[in-house]
Short mmCIF file of C-alpha atoms in Angstrom, two decimals:
data_model
loop_
_atom_site.label_atom_id
_atom_site.label_comp_id
_atom_site.label_asym_id
_atom_site.label_seq_id
_atom_site.Cartn_x
_atom_site.Cartn_y
_atom_site.Cartn_z
CA MET A 1 8.28 -2.32 20.89
CA ALA A 2 10.37 -5.45 21.25
CA ARG A 3 14.02 -5.27 22.19
CA PRO A 4 16.65 -5.27 19.43
CA SER A 5 17.82 -8.76 20.53
CA THR A 6 14.31 -10.05 19.86
CA HIS A 7 14.16 -8.56 16.36
CA ILE A 8 17.57 -9.94 15.39
CA ARG A 9 16.52 -13.39 16.64
CA ARG A 10 13.33 -13.34 14.62
CA LEU A 11 15.25 -12.10 11.49
CA LEU A 12 17.93 -14.75 11.70
CA GLY A 13 15.28 -17.46 12.20
CA TRP A 14 13.34 -16.14 9.08
CA GLY A 15 16.66 -15.80 7.23
CA ARG A 16 17.47 -19.46 7.77
CA THR A 17 14.05 -20.43 6.43
CA VAL A 18 14.49 -18.19 3.43
CA ALA A 19 18.06 -19.63 2.85
CA ARG A 20 16.65 -23.21 2.77
CA HIS A 21 14.56 -22.15 -0.19
CA GLY A 22 17.53 -20.51 -1.92
CA ALA A 23 15.92 -17.11 -1.72
CA LEU A 24 18.79 -15.29 0.11
CA ARG A 25 20.85 -15.57 -3.10
CA LEU A 26 18.78 -12.65 -4.39
CA LEU A 27 20.26 -10.29 -1.70
CA GLU A 28 23.77 -11.64 -1.67
CA GLU A 29 24.25 -11.33 -5.53
CA ASN A 30 22.66 -7.88 -5.80
CA PRO A 31 25.44 -5.23 -6.08
CA ASN A 32 23.10 -2.59 -4.47
CA THR A 33 22.74 -4.67 -1.26
CA PRO A 34 24.57 -2.98 1.65
CA ALA A 35 27.59 -4.86 3.00
CA GLN A 36 26.03 -5.13 6.42
CA VAL A 37 22.98 -6.98 4.96
CA ARG A 38 25.20 -9.36 2.99
CA SER A 39 27.00 -10.23 6.17
CA LEU A 40 23.66 -11.05 7.90
CA CYS A 41 22.66 -13.20 4.89
CA ARG A 42 25.89 -15.26 5.08
CA ILE A 43 25.25 -15.83 8.85
CA ALA A 44 21.66 -16.85 8.22
CA ARG A 45 22.55 -19.42 5.49
CA PHE A 46 25.49 -20.95 7.28
CA GLY A 47 25.14 -24.71 7.28
CA THR A 48 21.99 -24.82 5.05
CA ARG A 49 21.68 -26.60 1.76
CA GLN A 50 20.23 -24.29 -0.90
CA PRO A 51 18.36 -25.38 -4.10
CA GLU A 52 19.59 -24.29 -7.49
CA VAL A 53 16.27 -22.58 -8.39
CA PRO A 54 15.12 -20.21 -5.64
CA ASP A 55 11.58 -20.61 -4.42
CA TYR A 56 10.62 -17.17 -3.14
CA ALA A 57 6.92 -17.96 -2.68
CA GLY A 58 7.73 -21.15 -0.85
CA ALA A 59 10.03 -19.33 1.50
CA PHE A 60 7.44 -16.79 2.53
CA ARG A 61 4.78 -19.53 2.82
CA ALA A 62 6.95 -21.41 5.14
CA ILE A 63 7.53 -18.55 7.54
CA GLY A 64 3.88 -17.90 8.15
CA PRO A 65 0.82 -15.70 7.55
CA ALA A 66 2.36 -12.28 7.95
CA ALA A 67 5.24 -13.33 5.63
CA ILE A 68 2.65 -14.49 2.94
CA LYS A 69 1.08 -10.99 3.07
CA LEU A 70 4.55 -9.40 2.91
CA GLY A 71 5.49 -11.49 -0.04
CA GLN A 72 2.34 -10.43 -1.88
CA THR A 73 3.28 -6.81 -1.14
CA LEU A 74 6.83 -7.31 -2.40
CA ALA A 75 5.42 -8.78 -5.70
CA THR A 76 4.53 -5.18 -6.49
CA ARG A 77 8.12 -4.14 -6.23
CA PRO A 78 10.29 -5.58 -9.07
CA ASP A 79 12.56 -2.60 -8.52
CA LEU A 80 13.25 -3.79 -5.01
CA VAL A 81 13.25 -7.61 -5.28
CA GLY A 82 14.01 -8.01 -8.97
CA GLU A 83 11.82 -9.17 -11.88
CA GLU A 84 12.36 -12.84 -11.31
CA ALA A 85 11.42 -12.80 -7.64
CA ALA A 86 8.39 -10.47 -8.36
CA ARG A 87 7.00 -12.88 -10.94
CA ASN A 88 7.45 -15.81 -8.56
CA LEU A 89 5.86 -13.93 -5.67
CA LEU A 90 2.82 -13.10 -7.86
CA SER A 91 2.00 -16.81 -7.75
CA LEU A 92 1.98 -16.78 -3.89
CA GLN A 93 -1.54 -17.99 -3.05
CA ASP A 94 -3.12 -17.37 0.36
CA SER A 95 -3.73 -21.06 1.27
CA LEU A 96 -3.07 -22.62 4.63
CA PRO A 97 -4.46 -25.58 6.69
CA ALA A 98 -7.89 -24.93 8.08
CA VAL A 99 -8.50 -23.93 11.71
CA ASP A 100 -10.48 -26.49 13.78
CA PHE A 101 -14.19 -25.67 13.59
CA ALA A 102 -14.56 -25.70 17.33
CA LEU A 103 -12.21 -22.64 17.46
CA ILE A 104 -14.19 -20.94 14.59
CA ARG A 105 -17.48 -21.58 16.45
CA ARG A 106 -16.05 -20.08 19.55
CA GLU A 107 -14.71 -17.03 17.70
CA ILE A 108 -18.21 -16.36 16.13
CA GLU A 109 -20.14 -16.85 19.38
CA THR A 110 -17.74 -14.77 21.43
CA THR A 111 -17.72 -11.85 19.07
CA PHE A 112 -21.60 -11.85 18.73
CA GLU A 113 -22.28 -12.93 22.25
CA ARG A 114 -24.88 -15.35 20.73
CA PRO A 115 -25.05 -19.05 19.93
CA LEU A 116 -24.09 -19.91 16.37
CA GLU A 117 -27.56 -21.41 15.80
CA SER A 118 -29.29 -18.10 16.53
CA LEU A 119 -27.28 -16.41 13.67
CA TYR A 120 -27.44 -19.11 10.92
CA ALA A 121 -29.92 -21.89 10.24
CA GLU A 122 -27.18 -23.94 8.62
CA PHE A 123 -23.46 -23.67 8.91
CA ASP A 124 -21.00 -25.96 7.09
CA PRO A 125 -18.13 -26.86 9.49
CA VAL A 126 -15.86 -27.65 6.53
CA PRO A 127 -14.43 -24.41 5.09
CA VAL A 128 -14.50 -23.67 1.41
CA GLY A 129 -11.14 -21.76 1.73
CA ALA A 130 -8.58 -21.16 4.34
CA ALA A 131 -6.10 -18.23 3.96
CA SER A 132 -3.50 -16.68 6.14
CA VAL A 133 -5.83 -14.09 7.80
CA ALA A 134 -9.21 -15.82 7.68
CA GLN A 135 -11.23 -18.79 6.45
CA VAL A 136 -14.59 -18.95 4.70
CA HIS A 137 -17.56 -21.26 5.50
CA ARG A 138 -20.84 -21.77 3.64
CA ALA A 139 -23.97 -21.03 5.64
CA VAL A 140 -27.75 -20.31 5.28
CA THR A 141 -29.55 -17.57 7.26
CA ALA A 142 -32.84 -18.00 9.01
CA ASP A 143 -34.69 -16.43 6.04
CA GLY A 144 -33.13 -18.93 3.65
CA ARG A 145 -30.42 -16.85 1.99
CA LYS A 146 -27.22 -18.60 1.00
CA VAL A 147 -24.17 -16.72 2.47
CA ALA A 148 -20.45 -16.97 2.81
CA VAL A 149 -19.14 -16.29 6.33
CA LYS A 150 -15.53 -15.13 6.66
CA VAL A 151 -13.95 -15.59 10.12
CA LEU A 152 -10.61 -14.28 11.28
CA ARG A 153 -8.10 -16.96 12.50
CA PRO A 154 -7.87 -16.92 16.28
CA GLY A 155 -4.76 -14.99 17.43
CA VAL A 156 -3.93 -13.69 13.98
CA ARG A 157 -4.03 -10.07 14.97
CA GLU A 158 -1.54 -10.56 17.78
CA LYS A 159 0.77 -12.56 15.52
CA PHE A 160 0.72 -9.87 12.81
CA ALA A 161 1.42 -7.15 15.32
CA CYS A 162 4.63 -8.88 16.54
CA ASP A 163 5.84 -9.61 13.05
CA ILE A 164 5.13 -6.07 11.69
CA ASP A 165 6.98 -4.70 14.66
CA THR A 166 10.07 -6.50 13.52
CA TYR A 167 9.56 -5.52 9.82
CA GLU A 168 9.43 -1.89 10.81
CA TRP A 169 12.64 -2.24 12.93
CA ALA A 170 14.45 -3.87 10.11
CA ALA A 171 13.26 -1.37 7.48
CA ALA A 172 14.27 1.55 9.59
CA HIS A 173 17.86 0.20 9.93
CA LEU A 174 18.04 -0.74 6.26
CA GLU A 175 16.94 2.74 5.19
CA ALA A 176 19.44 4.34 7.61
CA LEU A 177 22.20 2.71 5.57
CA GLY A 178 21.56 5.31 2.81
CA GLY A 179 22.33 4.90 -0.88
CA GLU A 180 20.05 2.58 -2.89
CA ALA A 181 18.29 1.29 0.23
CA SER A 182 17.23 4.82 1.06
CA ARG A 183 15.98 5.55 -2.55
CA LEU A 184 13.80 2.40 -2.48
CA ARG A 185 12.13 3.54 0.74
CA PRO A 186 11.69 0.24 2.56
CA ARG A 187 10.03 1.99 5.54
CA MET A 188 7.31 3.19 3.28
CA VAL A 189 6.91 -0.29 1.83
CA ILE A 190 6.32 -1.66 5.36
CA ALA A 191 4.04 1.33 6.25
CA ASN A 192 1.86 0.45 3.25
CA PHE A 193 1.97 -3.19 4.17
CA LYS A 194 0.87 -2.32 7.71
CA ARG A 195 -1.99 -0.21 6.45
CA TRP A 196 -3.22 -2.99 4.13
CA THR A 197 -3.06 -5.69 6.76
CA VAL A 198 -4.75 -3.54 9.42
CA ARG A 199 -7.61 -3.13 6.97
CA GLU A 200 -7.74 -6.86 6.30
CA LEU A 201 -7.66 -7.68 10.07
CA ASP A 202 -10.85 -5.61 10.52
CA LEU A 203 -13.59 -7.29 8.60
CA ARG A 204 -15.89 -4.22 9.03
CA ARG A 205 -13.41 -2.31 6.92
CA GLU A 206 -13.43 -5.06 4.24
CA ALA A 207 -17.28 -5.04 4.30
CA ALA A 208 -17.22 -1.18 3.91
CA SER A 209 -14.81 -1.53 0.93
CA ALA A 210 -17.12 -4.09 -0.77
CA SER A 211 -20.09 -1.69 -0.23
CA GLU A 212 -18.23 1.34 -1.57
CA LEU A 213 -17.02 -0.53 -4.68
CA ALA A 214 -20.60 -1.81 -5.22
CA GLU A 215 -21.74 1.90 -5.38
CA THR A 216 -18.86 2.82 -7.73
CA MET A 217 -19.75 -0.08 -10.15
CA HIS A 218 -23.51 -0.05 -9.88
CA ALA A 219 -23.90 1.24 -13.43
CA PHE A 220 -21.38 -1.14 -15.05
CA GLU A 221 -23.33 -4.09 -16.46
CA GLY A 222 -21.92 -7.59 -16.09
CA TYR A 223 -19.83 -7.06 -12.98
CA ARG A 224 -21.12 -7.75 -9.50
CA ILE A 225 -20.10 -7.24 -5.87
CA PRO A 226 -21.90 -9.52 -3.40
CA ALA A 227 -24.12 -7.68 -0.86
CA ILE A 228 -23.06 -7.44 2.76
CA ASP A 229 -25.28 -8.75 5.58
CA TRP A 230 -24.51 -6.12 8.10
CA ASP A 231 -26.51 -7.73 10.92
CA ARG A 232 -24.10 -10.66 10.90
CA THR A 233 -20.87 -8.66 10.33
CA ASN A 234 -18.41 -7.16 12.82
CA GLY A 235 -14.66 -6.79 13.17
CA ARG A 236 -13.95 -10.56 13.29
CA VAL A 237 -16.80 -12.01 11.18
CA MET A 238 -18.15 -10.86 7.78
CA THR A 239 -21.25 -12.33 6.15
CA LEU A 240 -22.06 -11.65 2.48
CA ASP A 241 -24.03 -13.22 -0.38
CA TRP A 242 -22.90 -16.52 -1.65
CA ILE A 243 -21.45 -16.61 -5.19
CA ASP A 244 -22.41 -19.57 -7.45
CA GLY A 245 -20.14 -19.45 -10.43
CA ILE A 246 -17.12 -20.81 -12.27
CA LYS A 247 -13.62 -19.72 -11.47
CA ILE A 248 -12.48 -17.31 -14.09
CA SER A 249 -9.33 -19.33 -14.60
CA ASP A 250 -11.19 -22.53 -15.57
CA ASN A 251 -11.33 -22.13 -19.33
CA ALA A 252 -12.66 -25.65 -19.95
CA ALA A 253 -15.65 -25.03 -17.58
CA LEU A 254 -16.33 -21.63 -19.16
CA ASP A 255 -16.38 -23.11 -22.65
CA ALA A 256 -18.62 -25.96 -21.50
CA ALA A 257 -21.09 -23.35 -20.01
CA GLY A 258 -21.10 -21.46 -23.32
CA HIS A 259 -19.47 -18.28 -22.07
CA ASP A 260 -17.64 -15.95 -24.54
CA ARG A 261 -14.09 -15.81 -23.10
CA LYS A 262 -13.11 -13.01 -25.49
CA GLU A 263 -15.96 -10.80 -24.30
CA LEU A 264 -15.25 -11.70 -20.65
CA ALA A 265 -11.58 -10.69 -21.10
CA GLU A 266 -12.56 -7.28 -22.59
CA ARG A 267 -15.16 -6.71 -19.91
CA LEU A 268 -12.68 -7.60 -17.03
CA VAL A 269 -10.25 -4.88 -18.44
CA LEU A 270 -12.78 -2.33 -18.81
CA ALA A 271 -14.15 -3.05 -15.26
CA PHE A 272 -10.68 -2.49 -13.83
CA LEU A 273 -10.17 0.75 -15.77
CA THR A 274 -13.62 2.00 -14.63
CA GLN A 275 -12.61 1.36 -11.04
CA ALA A 276 -9.07 2.79 -11.21
CA ILE A 277 -9.37 5.73 -13.58
CA SER A 278 -13.05 6.72 -13.43
CA GLY A 279 -13.65 5.97 -9.72
CA GLY A 280 -10.20 6.13 -8.26
CA PHE A 281 -11.09 3.11 -5.95
CA PHE A 282 -10.28 -0.38 -7.22
CA HIS A 283 -10.16 -4.03 -6.17
CA ALA A 284 -6.40 -4.56 -5.80
CA ASP A 285 -6.49 -8.34 -5.33
CA MET A 286 -7.84 -9.47 -8.67
CA HIS A 287 -6.16 -12.86 -8.97
CA GLN A 288 -7.93 -15.86 -10.44
CA GLY A 289 -9.19 -17.13 -7.11
CA ASN A 290 -11.13 -14.00 -6.39
CA LEU A 291 -13.12 -13.75 -9.59
CA PHE A 292 -16.05 -15.98 -10.71
CA VAL A 293 -18.37 -16.13 -13.74
CA GLU A 294 -22.02 -16.62 -12.87
CA PRO A 295 -24.43 -18.56 -15.02
CA ASP A 296 -25.65 -15.46 -16.78
CA GLY A 297 -22.10 -14.42 -17.66
CA THR A 298 -21.73 -11.80 -14.87
CA ILE A 299 -18.20 -11.46 -13.43
CA ALA A 300 -18.45 -11.61 -9.58
CA ALA A 301 -15.58 -10.44 -7.38
CA ILE A 302 -14.82 -11.53 -3.81
CA ASP A 303 -12.25 -10.65 -1.10
CA PHE A 304 -11.98 -6.91 -0.67
CA GLY A 305 -9.28 -6.84 1.98
CA ILE A 306 -6.75 -5.07 -0.25
CA MET A 307 -8.21 -2.02 -2.08
CA GLY A 308 -6.39 0.74 -3.94
CA ARG A 309 -7.25 4.40 -4.05
CA ILE A 310 -5.97 7.21 -6.31
CA ASP A 311 -6.85 10.89 -6.11
CA ARG A 312 -8.17 12.71 -9.11
CA ARG A 313 -4.96 14.59 -10.05
CA ALA A 314 -2.97 11.36 -9.93
CA ARG A 315 -5.59 9.64 -12.14
CA GLN A 316 -5.22 12.41 -14.70
CA TRP A 317 -1.42 11.91 -14.80
CA LEU A 318 -1.87 8.23 -15.04
CA ALA A 319 -4.33 8.40 -17.95
CA GLU A 320 -2.00 10.83 -19.78
CA ILE A 321 0.97 8.55 -19.15
CA LEU A 322 -0.82 5.47 -20.45
CA TYR A 323 -2.09 7.22 -23.53
CA GLY A 324 1.27 8.85 -24.20
CA LEU A 325 3.06 5.48 -24.08
CA THR A 326 0.66 3.86 -26.45
CA THR A 327 0.78 6.77 -28.95
CA GLY A 328 4.55 7.42 -28.71
CA ASN A 329 4.25 10.93 -27.18
CA TYR A 330 7.31 10.39 -24.95
CA ARG A 331 7.97 14.15 -24.48
CA ARG A 332 4.48 14.60 -22.84
CA VAL A 333 4.93 11.46 -20.67
CA ALA A 334 8.28 12.91 -19.50
CA GLU A 335 6.72 16.26 -18.72
CA ILE A 336 4.03 14.64 -16.66
CA HIS A 337 6.64 12.85 -14.56
CA PHE A 338 8.32 16.15 -13.81
CA GLU A 339 4.96 17.88 -13.15
CA ALA A 340 4.06 15.12 -10.67
CA GLN A 341 7.58 15.49 -9.18
CA TYR A 342 8.13 11.77 -9.75
CA VAL A 343 11.60 12.81 -11.20
CA PRO A 344 13.65 15.39 -9.40
CA SER A 345 13.85 18.78 -11.16
CA TYR A 346 17.67 18.72 -11.63
CA HIS A 347 17.27 16.05 -14.28
CA SER A 348 16.58 16.85 -18.00
CA VAL A 349 13.08 16.46 -19.39
CA GLY A 350 14.56 15.64 -22.82
CA GLU A 351 16.92 12.94 -21.39
CA PHE A 352 14.03 11.35 -19.53
CA ALA A 353 11.93 11.39 -22.76
CA THR A 354 14.75 9.64 -24.58
CA ALA A 355 14.92 6.98 -21.85
CA LEU A 356 11.20 6.39 -22.11
CA ARG A 357 11.55 6.05 -25.87
CA ALA A 358 14.12 3.31 -25.32
CA VAL A 359 11.44 1.46 -23.28
CA GLY A 360 8.44 2.09 -25.53
CA GLU A 361 9.71 1.87 -29.03
CA PRO A 362 10.82 -1.72 -29.01
CA MET A 363 7.31 -2.69 -28.02
CA ARG A 364 5.75 -0.34 -30.51
CA GLY A 365 7.51 -2.14 -33.24
CA LYS A 366 5.98 -5.44 -32.37
CA PRO A 367 2.59 -6.90 -33.41
CA VAL A 368 -0.25 -5.72 -31.12
CA SER A 369 -0.69 -9.14 -29.71
CA GLU A 370 2.79 -9.13 -28.29
CA LEU A 371 2.58 -5.88 -26.31
CA SER A 372 2.53 -6.29 -22.58
CA VAL A 373 1.79 -4.10 -19.59
CA GLY A 374 4.22 -6.23 -17.60
CA GLN A 375 7.02 -5.60 -20.07
CA MET A 376 6.26 -1.94 -20.07
CA LEU A 377 6.39 -1.74 -16.30
CA ASP A 378 9.66 -3.76 -16.19
CA GLY A 379 11.17 -1.30 -18.58
CA LEU A 380 9.95 1.67 -16.56
CA PHE A 381 11.36 0.23 -13.34
CA ALA A 382 14.70 -0.28 -15.09
CA ILE A 383 15.15 3.56 -15.71
CA THR A 384 13.98 4.80 -12.24
CA ARG A 385 17.45 4.32 -10.65
CA ASP A 386 19.19 6.40 -13.32
CA PHE A 387 16.84 9.33 -12.75
CA ASP A 388 16.72 9.13 -8.95
CA MET A 389 13.01 8.36 -8.90
CA GLN A 390 11.71 7.51 -5.49
CA THR A 391 9.06 4.85 -5.17
CA GLN A 392 5.53 6.17 -5.40
CA PRO A 393 3.53 4.06 -2.87
CA HIS A 394 0.14 5.26 -4.16
CA LEU A 395 0.86 3.59 -7.61
CA LEU A 396 2.26 0.29 -6.31
CA LEU A 397 -1.03 -1.49 -5.95
CA LEU A 398 -2.19 -0.14 -9.29
CA GLN A 399 0.95 -1.54 -11.05
CA LYS A 400 0.45 -4.95 -9.39
CA THR A 401 -3.21 -5.07 -10.30
CA MET A 402 -2.59 -4.08 -13.90
CA VAL A 403 -0.23 -7.05 -14.30
CA MET A 404 -2.78 -9.33 -12.64
CA VAL A 405 -5.60 -8.14 -14.89
CA GLU A 406 -3.44 -8.52 -18.01
CA GLY A 407 -2.58 -12.04 -16.99
CA ILE A 408 -6.17 -13.14 -16.43
CA ALA A 409 -7.38 -11.44 -19.56
CA THR A 410 -4.62 -13.10 -21.69
CA GLN A 411 -5.48 -16.47 -20.19
CA LEU A 412 -9.11 -15.97 -21.23
CA ASP A 413 -8.23 -14.60 -24.66
CA PRO A 414 -4.53 -15.07 -25.84
CA GLU A 415 -5.10 -12.53 -28.67
CA ILE A 416 -6.26 -9.67 -26.40
CA ASN A 417 -3.98 -6.70 -25.78
CA LEU A 418 -4.56 -4.50 -22.78
CA TRP A 419 -3.41 -1.39 -24.59
CA ASP A 420 -5.67 -2.06 -27.58
CA THR A 421 -8.71 -2.62 -25.27
CA ALA A 422 -7.88 0.22 -22.98
CA ALA A 423 -7.02 2.90 -25.56
CA PRO A 424 -10.63 3.97 -26.43
CA PHE A 425 -11.64 4.10 -22.78
CA VAL A 426 -8.51 6.12 -21.77
CA ARG A 427 -8.95 8.41 -24.77
CA GLY A 428 -12.58 9.10 -23.93
CA TRP A 429 -11.80 9.79 -20.32
CA ILE A 430 -9.00 12.14 -21.18
CA ARG A 431 -11.34 13.99 -23.55
CA ASP A 432 -14.07 14.22 -20.88
CA GLU A 433 -11.74 15.10 -17.99
CA LEU A 434 -9.02 17.15 -19.61
CA GLY A 435 -10.75 18.70 -22.62
CA PRO A 436 -11.59 22.37 -22.88
CA GLU A 437 -15.05 21.97 -21.48
CA ALA A 438 -13.90 19.94 -18.48
CA ALA A 439 -11.08 22.57 -17.86
CA ILE A 440 -13.59 25.38 -17.79
CA ALA A 441 -16.03 23.44 -15.62
CA GLU A 442 -13.29 22.52 -13.20
CA ARG A 443 -12.10 26.26 -13.01
CA LEU A 444 -15.70 27.41 -12.36
CA ARG A 445 -16.23 24.78 -9.65
CA SER A 446 -12.97 25.52 -7.89
CA ASP A 447 -13.42 29.31 -8.07
CA ALA A 448 -17.01 28.92 -6.76
CA GLU A 449 -15.73 26.82 -3.90
CA THR A 450 -13.11 29.49 -3.12
CA LEU A 451 -15.72 32.25 -3.03
CA LEU A 452 -17.99 30.25 -0.76
CA ARG A 453 -15.12 29.81 1.71
CA VAL A 454 -14.51 33.64 1.92
CA PRO A 455 -17.07 34.37 4.54
CA ASP A 456 -15.80 31.60 6.82
CA LEU A 457 -12.26 32.83 6.24
CA ILE A 458 -13.33 36.35 7.40
CA ARG A 459 -14.98 34.92 10.51
CA ARG A 460 -11.78 33.09 11.45
CA ILE A 461 -9.69 36.26 11.02
CA GLU A 462 -12.10 38.15 13.29
CA GLU A 463 -11.77 35.35 15.92
CA ARG A 464 -7.94 35.63 15.66
CA PHE A 465 -8.01 39.46 15.82
CA PRO A 466 -11.22 40.49 17.68
CA PRO A 467 -12.39 44.11 17.56
CA LYS A 468 -11.36 46.41 20.44
CA GLY A 469 -13.86 46.84 23.28
CA GLY A 470 -15.37 50.01 24.76
CA ALA A 471 -12.54 50.59 27.23
CA PRO A 472 -9.60 52.81 26.09
CA GLU A 473 -6.37 51.27 25.18
CA ALA A 474 -4.09 50.80 28.30
CA PRO A 475 -1.00 53.11 28.52
CA PRO A 476 2.44 51.44 28.60
CA LEU A 477 3.48 50.58 32.19
CA PRO A 478 7.06 51.02 33.54
CA GLU A 479 9.09 47.88 34.28
CA ILE A 480 9.51 47.63 38.13
CA PRO A 481 12.04 45.20 39.62
CA LEU A 482 10.38 42.80 41.91
CA MET A 483 11.40 42.62 45.58
CA TRP A 484 12.01 38.88 45.62
CA ASP A 485 14.25 39.01 42.49
CA ARG A 486 16.35 41.65 44.38
CA ASP A 487 16.53 39.53 47.48
CA ARG A 488 17.64 36.54 45.51
CA ARG A 489 20.49 38.47 44.03
CA ARG A 490 21.54 39.66 47.52
CA THR A 491 21.69 36.10 48.86
CA PHE A 492 24.64 35.34 46.58
CA PRO A 493 26.33 38.55 45.30
CA VAL A 494 27.70 38.50 41.83
CA TRP A 495 31.16 39.69 42.98
CA LEU A 496 31.37 36.68 45.28
CA GLY A 497 30.94 34.33 42.35
CA TYR A 498 33.78 36.06 40.41
CA LEU A 499 36.02 35.81 43.43
CA PHE A 500 35.28 32.09 43.89
CA SER A 501 35.90 31.35 40.15
CA GLY A 502 39.29 33.26 40.18
CA ALA A 503 40.44 31.40 43.29
CA ALA A 504 39.60 28.04 41.78
CA GLY A 505 41.37 28.78 38.52
CA ALA A 506 44.53 29.96 40.48
CA ALA A 507 44.55 26.73 42.38
CA VAL A 508 44.39 24.55 39.19
CA VAL A 509 47.31 26.43 37.66
CA ALA A 510 49.43 26.02 40.87
CA ALA A 511 48.72 22.39 40.99
CA GLY A 512 49.73 21.95 37.38
CA PHE A 513 53.14 23.49 37.97
CA THR A 514 53.67 21.40 41.19
CA LEU A 515 52.80 18.08 39.45
CA GLY A 516 54.73 18.87 36.31
CA TRP A 517 51.73 19.02 33.92
CA TRP A 518 53.39 21.98 32.16
CA GLY A 519 57.06 21.27 31.62
#
């Protein structure tokens, strides 16, 4: 842990960079910003020239790799940074100048303890992409397979560790100020950010995530996860199948290749819902640069450093919330928020349902093509403060990914609506997971699991309270004063202590009268 002076020096340096991009204005003008933070902002921007239009993404990009990742995390928090900043940060692309190939070669050979040529028959020294954490090279294995090789930037782990140390220090002090800063839980934001980046900085974890997602999606036609080459993968290097395809954002190339963009958009939405709601494990970095369309029309995904996970109960709540908002059942949506303890119990379910209606009805009155997940989320964030709703970290990645998926799908097919496409899937999932048959099956399963645990429970009780042995129970024994305790008391008799204390007190009183302490 660095000293406070080191953290303050770093923060002021970053603050000046952010100020030069006009991004500190967000904090200074927000009425919920603590006074102490406003003062630091004024110090940081002193003497800088700020542009009229803030460039939040440019500010984080100028600070460095860890800041880029933090900016992408904050893009999930319009309640924390505001809608304008969140939209700007969503455009923050992970693109940096490439690392010299000599350093990349040394990194690969050091971590595998083998020459590069013994691992790959061909290796292109020019990267196809360079991001804040790693860069990717094209290669060919000895058996002729085309692969992509992802290599961590040298020193990136140490750099991230220093920066996250300061983020944690700043978040702890900000949350300690109380009020709105406490409700928004900045320490939890940084904790999530730290967990995500630790996963990204260990390429074995990313490879494992890709493998798990491939198993989840194996039955979903038209969506592919590249296979991992485990023999050429470790914590700093990951090797996986090469993807030959068109970027999903290149509409002209998709049209020229004869792909049906409307069908691609619908399949992308259903693939996301299958991951998030059916599997509870989803690709949480689904921006345009990480999705390709192969010649046969298959959507291929890459870059699995950021993954989201939702447990089954939370998925049930989520599905009911989505379906309730699309059908106008605001009372049920409000009840779910209270059941999930997203809203404190001292608030009124009816009042919260009315607030939800104020968000949902204006959009329900519009044509289907104008409905937007982004608008819905913005409206929901707007009422969280009124009902003392704390941030739910496990849903942040999901919210961000929903907005990303809607943006890509709308770009592919401007007429698509995420709600319209998702409704049959969500309705079917709710029927299968929450219907009477599912409820009975779940009860039988949970009761059977409980009964199977009973023998083990009895064994643990017996271990804690073993049966009595063959010897009779020992009779109570009298308490006998120990000799050394008695000798210790004789060394300094109690009456001598009282006499000493009384003499000392008398001396203090006499001195007080002599010196005039008591008039």
